[in-house]
PDB file of C-alpha atoms in Angstrom:
ATOM      1  CA  MET H   1       0.000   0.000   0.000  1.00  0.00           C
ATOM      2  CA  LYS H   2       1.302   3.413  -0.980  1.00  0.00           C
ATOM      3  CA  THR H   3       1.425   6.197   1.625  1.00  0.00           C
ATOM      4  CA  PHE H   4       0.069   9.633   0.704  1.00  0.00           C
ATOM      5  CA  TYR H   5       2.289  12.602   1.530  1.00  0.00           C
ATOM      6  CA  ALA H   6       0.842  16.107   1.229  1.00  0.00           C
ATOM      7  CA  LYS H   7       2.927  18.415  -0.856  1.00  0.00           C
ATOM      8  CA  TRP H   8       3.043  22.190  -0.457  1.00  0.00           C
ATOM      9  CA  MET H   9       0.823  22.704  -3.535  1.00  0.00           C
ATOM     10  CA  ASP H  10      -1.879  20.530  -1.941  1.00  0.00           C
ATOM     11  CA  GLY H  11      -1.908  22.933   1.008  1.00  0.00           C
ATOM     12  CA  VAL H  12      -2.261  25.945  -1.300  1.00  0.00           C
ATOM     13  CA  VAL H  13      -5.203  24.352  -3.121  1.00  0.00           C
ATOM     14  CA  LEU H  14      -6.831  23.469   0.206  1.00  0.00           C
ATOM     15  CA  LEU H  15      -6.437  27.056   1.482  1.00  0.00           C
ATOM     16  CA  ILE H  16      -7.922  28.510  -1.720  1.00  0.00           C
ATOM     17  CA  PHE H  17     -10.880  26.138  -1.491  1.00  0.00           C
ATOM     18  CA  ALA H  18     -11.448  27.065   2.170  1.00  0.00           C
ATOM     19  CA  GLY H  19     -11.314  30.775   1.300  1.00  0.00           C
ATOM     20  CA  VAL H  20     -13.865  30.423  -1.503  1.00  0.00           C
ATOM     21  CA  LEU H  21     -16.139  28.390   0.768  1.00  0.00           C
ATOM     22  CA  ALA H  22     -15.915  31.018   3.533  1.00  0.00           C
ATOM     23  CA  ALA H  23     -16.635  33.866   1.091  1.00  0.00           C
ATOM     24  CA  ALA H  24     -19.688  32.025  -0.256  1.00  0.00           C
ATOM     25  CA  ALA H  25     -21.009  31.421   3.264  1.00  0.00           C
ATOM     26  CA  LEU H  26     -20.551  35.097   4.174  1.00  0.00           C
ATOM     27  CA  SER H  27     -22.288  36.326   1.032  1.00  0.00           C
ATOM     28  CA  LEU H  28     -25.295  34.098   1.685  1.00  0.00           C
ATOM     29  CA  THR H  29     -25.696  35.276   5.281  1.00  0.00           C
ATOM     30  CA  LYS H  30     -25.024  38.955   4.574  1.00  0.00           C
ATOM     31  CA  LYS H  31     -27.978  41.208   5.346  1.00  0.00           C
ATOM     32  CA  SER H  32     -29.111  43.318   2.445  1.00  0.00           C
ATOM     33  CA  GLY H  33     -29.087  47.053   3.007  1.00  0.00           C
ATOM     34  CA  ASP H  34     -31.884  49.539   2.679  1.00  0.00           C
ATOM     35  CA  ALA H  35     -33.263  50.212  -0.764  1.00  0.00           C
ATOM     36  CA  TYR H  36     -32.942  53.678  -2.282  1.00  0.00           C
ATOM     37  CA  LEU H  37     -34.546  55.532  -5.163  1.00  0.00           C
ATOM     38  CA  VAL H  38     -31.894  57.134  -7.343  1.00  0.00           C
ATOM     39  CA  ILE H  39     -33.082  59.934  -9.631  1.00  0.00           C
ATOM     40  CA  THR H  40     -30.759  61.113 -12.397  1.00  0.00           C
ATOM     41  CA  SER H  41     -31.633  64.408 -14.077  1.00  0.00           C
ATOM     42  CA  PRO H  42     -29.788  67.107 -16.026  1.00  0.00           C
ATOM     43  CA  ASP H  43     -29.198  68.854 -12.661  1.00  0.00           C
ATOM     44  CA  GLY H  44     -27.493  65.843 -11.058  1.00  0.00           C
ATOM     45  CA  GLU H  45     -28.199  62.635  -9.173  1.00  0.00           C
ATOM     46  CA  TYR H  46     -30.387  62.411  -6.070  1.00  0.00           C
ATOM     47  CA  MET H  47     -30.867  59.521  -3.645  1.00  0.00           C
ATOM     48  CA  TYR H  48     -33.959  59.024  -1.468  1.00  0.00           C
ATOM     49  CA  PRO H  49     -34.941  56.165   0.882  1.00  0.00           C
ATOM     50  CA  LEU H  50     -37.531  53.818  -0.597  1.00  0.00           C
ATOM     51  CA  GLY H  51     -39.029  53.163   2.835  1.00  0.00           C
ATOM     52  CA  THR H  52     -40.351  56.726   3.277  1.00  0.00           C
ATOM     53  CA  ASP H  53     -43.487  57.799   1.392  1.00  0.00           C
ATOM     54  CA  ALA H  54     -42.890  61.104  -0.403  1.00  0.00           C
ATOM     55  CA  GLU H  55     -43.312  62.948  -3.689  1.00  0.00           C
ATOM     56  CA  TYR H  56     -40.476  64.706  -5.488  1.00  0.00           C
ATOM     57  CA  SER H  57     -40.487  67.283  -8.275  1.00  0.00           C
ATOM     58  CA  VAL H  58     -37.451  67.004 -10.534  1.00  0.00           C
ATOM     59  CA  ALA H  59     -36.548  69.553 -13.208  1.00  0.00           C
ATOM     60  CA  GLY H  60     -35.852  68.058 -16.626  1.00  0.00           C
ATOM     61  CA  ARG H  61     -35.126  69.393 -20.106  1.00  0.00           C
ATOM     62  CA  ILE H  62     -38.765  70.152 -20.977  1.00  0.00           C
ATOM     63  CA  GLY H  63     -40.247  70.741 -17.519  1.00  0.00           C
ATOM     64  CA  ALA H  64     -40.732  69.211 -14.093  1.00  0.00           C
ATOM     65  CA  SER H  65     -41.477  65.508 -13.588  1.00  0.00           C
ATOM     66  CA  ARG H  66     -43.205  64.355 -10.413  1.00  0.00           C
ATOM     67  CA  ILE H  67     -41.949  61.099  -8.909  1.00  0.00           C
ATOM     68  CA  ALA H  68     -43.595  59.437  -5.916  1.00  0.00           C
ATOM     69  CA  VAL H  69     -42.554  56.807  -3.399  1.00  0.00           C
ATOM     70  CA  LYS H  70     -45.442  54.952  -1.776  1.00  0.00           C
ATOM     71  CA  ASP H  71     -45.472  51.630   0.080  1.00  0.00           C
ATOM     72  CA  GLY H  72     -41.865  50.903  -0.920  1.00  0.00           C
ATOM     73  CA  LYS H  73     -42.504  51.466  -4.632  1.00  0.00           C
ATOM     74  CA  ALA H  74     -41.340  54.363  -6.819  1.00  0.00           C
ATOM     75  CA  PHE H  75     -43.157  55.602  -9.907  1.00  0.00           C
ATOM     76  CA  PHE H  76     -43.678  58.602 -12.183  1.00  0.00           C
ATOM     77  CA  VAL H  77     -46.824  60.544 -11.209  1.00  0.00           C
ATOM     78  CA  ASP H  78     -46.674  63.135 -13.995  1.00  0.00           C
ATOM     79  CA  SER H  79     -44.256  64.361 -16.628  1.00  0.00           C
ATOM     80  CA  PRO H  80     -44.393  66.985 -19.407  1.00  0.00           C
ATOM     81  CA  CYS H  81     -43.524  64.464 -22.138  1.00  0.00           C
ATOM     82  CA  PRO H  82     -46.021  64.070 -24.990  1.00  0.00           C
ATOM     83  CA  ASN H  83     -46.880  60.342 -24.761  1.00  0.00           C
ATOM     84  CA  LYS H  84     -46.614  59.756 -20.959  1.00  0.00           C
ATOM     85  CA  THR H  85     -44.961  56.338 -21.346  1.00  0.00           C
ATOM     86  CA  CYS H  86     -43.028  56.929 -18.139  1.00  0.00           C
ATOM     87  CA  VAL H  87     -46.250  57.560 -16.176  1.00  0.00           C
ATOM     88  CA  GLN H  88     -47.719  54.315 -17.519  1.00  0.00           C
ATOM     89  CA  SER H  89     -44.684  52.226 -16.503  1.00  0.00           C
ATOM     90  CA  ALA H  90     -45.028  49.807 -13.578  1.00  0.00           C
ATOM     91  CA  PRO H  91     -43.972  50.866 -10.063  1.00  0.00           C
ATOM     92  CA  LEU H  92     -40.359  50.001  -9.175  1.00  0.00           C
ATOM     93  CA  SER H  93     -39.501  48.098  -6.007  1.00  0.00           C
ATOM     94  CA  THR H  94     -36.659  45.640  -6.666  1.00  0.00           C
ATOM     95  CA  ASN H  95     -32.927  46.220  -6.898  1.00  0.00           C
ATOM     96  CA  GLY H  96     -31.929  47.132 -10.438  1.00  0.00           C
ATOM     97  CA  ALA H  97     -35.423  48.073 -11.611  1.00  0.00           C
ATOM     98  CA  TRP H  98     -35.553  51.303 -13.625  1.00  0.00           C
ATOM     99  CA  ALA H  99     -37.804  53.643 -15.585  1.00  0.00           C
ATOM    100  CA  ALA H 100     -37.071  56.702 -17.666  1.00  0.00           C
ATOM    101  CA  CYS H 101     -38.675  59.750 -19.203  1.00  0.00           C
ATOM    102  CA  LEU H 102     -36.422  60.124 -22.225  1.00  0.00           C
ATOM    103  CA  PRO H 103     -37.847  63.388 -23.620  1.00  0.00           C
ATOM    104  CA  ASN H 104     -37.359  65.017 -20.205  1.00  0.00           C
ATOM    105  CA  ASP H 105     -33.988  63.305 -19.564  1.00  0.00           C
ATOM    106  CA  ILE H 106     -35.046  61.843 -16.182  1.00  0.00           C
ATOM    107  CA  PHE H 107     -33.949  58.340 -15.159  1.00  0.00           C
ATOM    108  CA  ILE H 108     -35.050  56.570 -11.951  1.00  0.00           C
ATOM    109  CA  ARG H 109     -33.720  53.301 -10.563  1.00  0.00           C
ATOM    110  CA  ILE H 110     -33.708  51.260  -7.365  1.00  0.00           C
ATOM    111  CA  GLU H 111     -30.425  50.438  -5.643  1.00  0.00           C
ATOM    112  CA  GLY H 112     -29.778  48.266  -2.609  1.00  0.00           C
ATOM    113  CA  GLY H 113     -32.209  46.130  -0.690  1.00  0.00           C
ATOM    114  CA  GLY H 114     -30.913  42.826  -2.058  1.00  0.00           C
ATOM    115  CA  SER H 115     -31.729  41.360  -5.429  1.00  0.00           C
ATOM    116  CA  ASP H 116     -34.126  38.879  -6.899  1.00  0.00           C
ATOM    117  CA  THR H 117     -32.939  35.723  -8.589  1.00  0.00           C
ATOM    118  CA  ASP H 118     -32.272  36.389 -12.260  1.00  0.00           C
ATOM    119  CA  ALA H 119     -32.153  32.749 -13.351  1.00  0.00           C
ATOM    120  CA  VAL H 120     -32.880  29.283 -12.096  1.00  0.00           C
ATOM    121  CA  ALA H 121     -30.551  26.342 -12.622  1.00  0.00           C
ATOM    122  CA  TYR H 122     -31.875  22.806 -12.819  1.00  0.00           C
TER     123      TYR H 122
END
């Protein structure tokens, strides 16, 4: 019977594997932070908590757009654009969700608060 002797490279591989396993365990148990509404306009970028109900007026290229946060969801209330596609868009509540009023150059998105699963593996 042959005896197994660990070589120094075996130790390096074992340490790398342990580090990857520890990082995966930490990422799964990490608490997600608070979600924020980020509004980008020609005047700059603004960040508001998604947990506080409020309404904001943001100046754009063709006028002021009104954006509301209610029950943890952000949405366009009104905008001076001609077809109002932004007002008809669904409320945003998940990390990475976004909506835009292109004629008025206003972009809103949700950041933080964790993320939903993008794909499922079988």
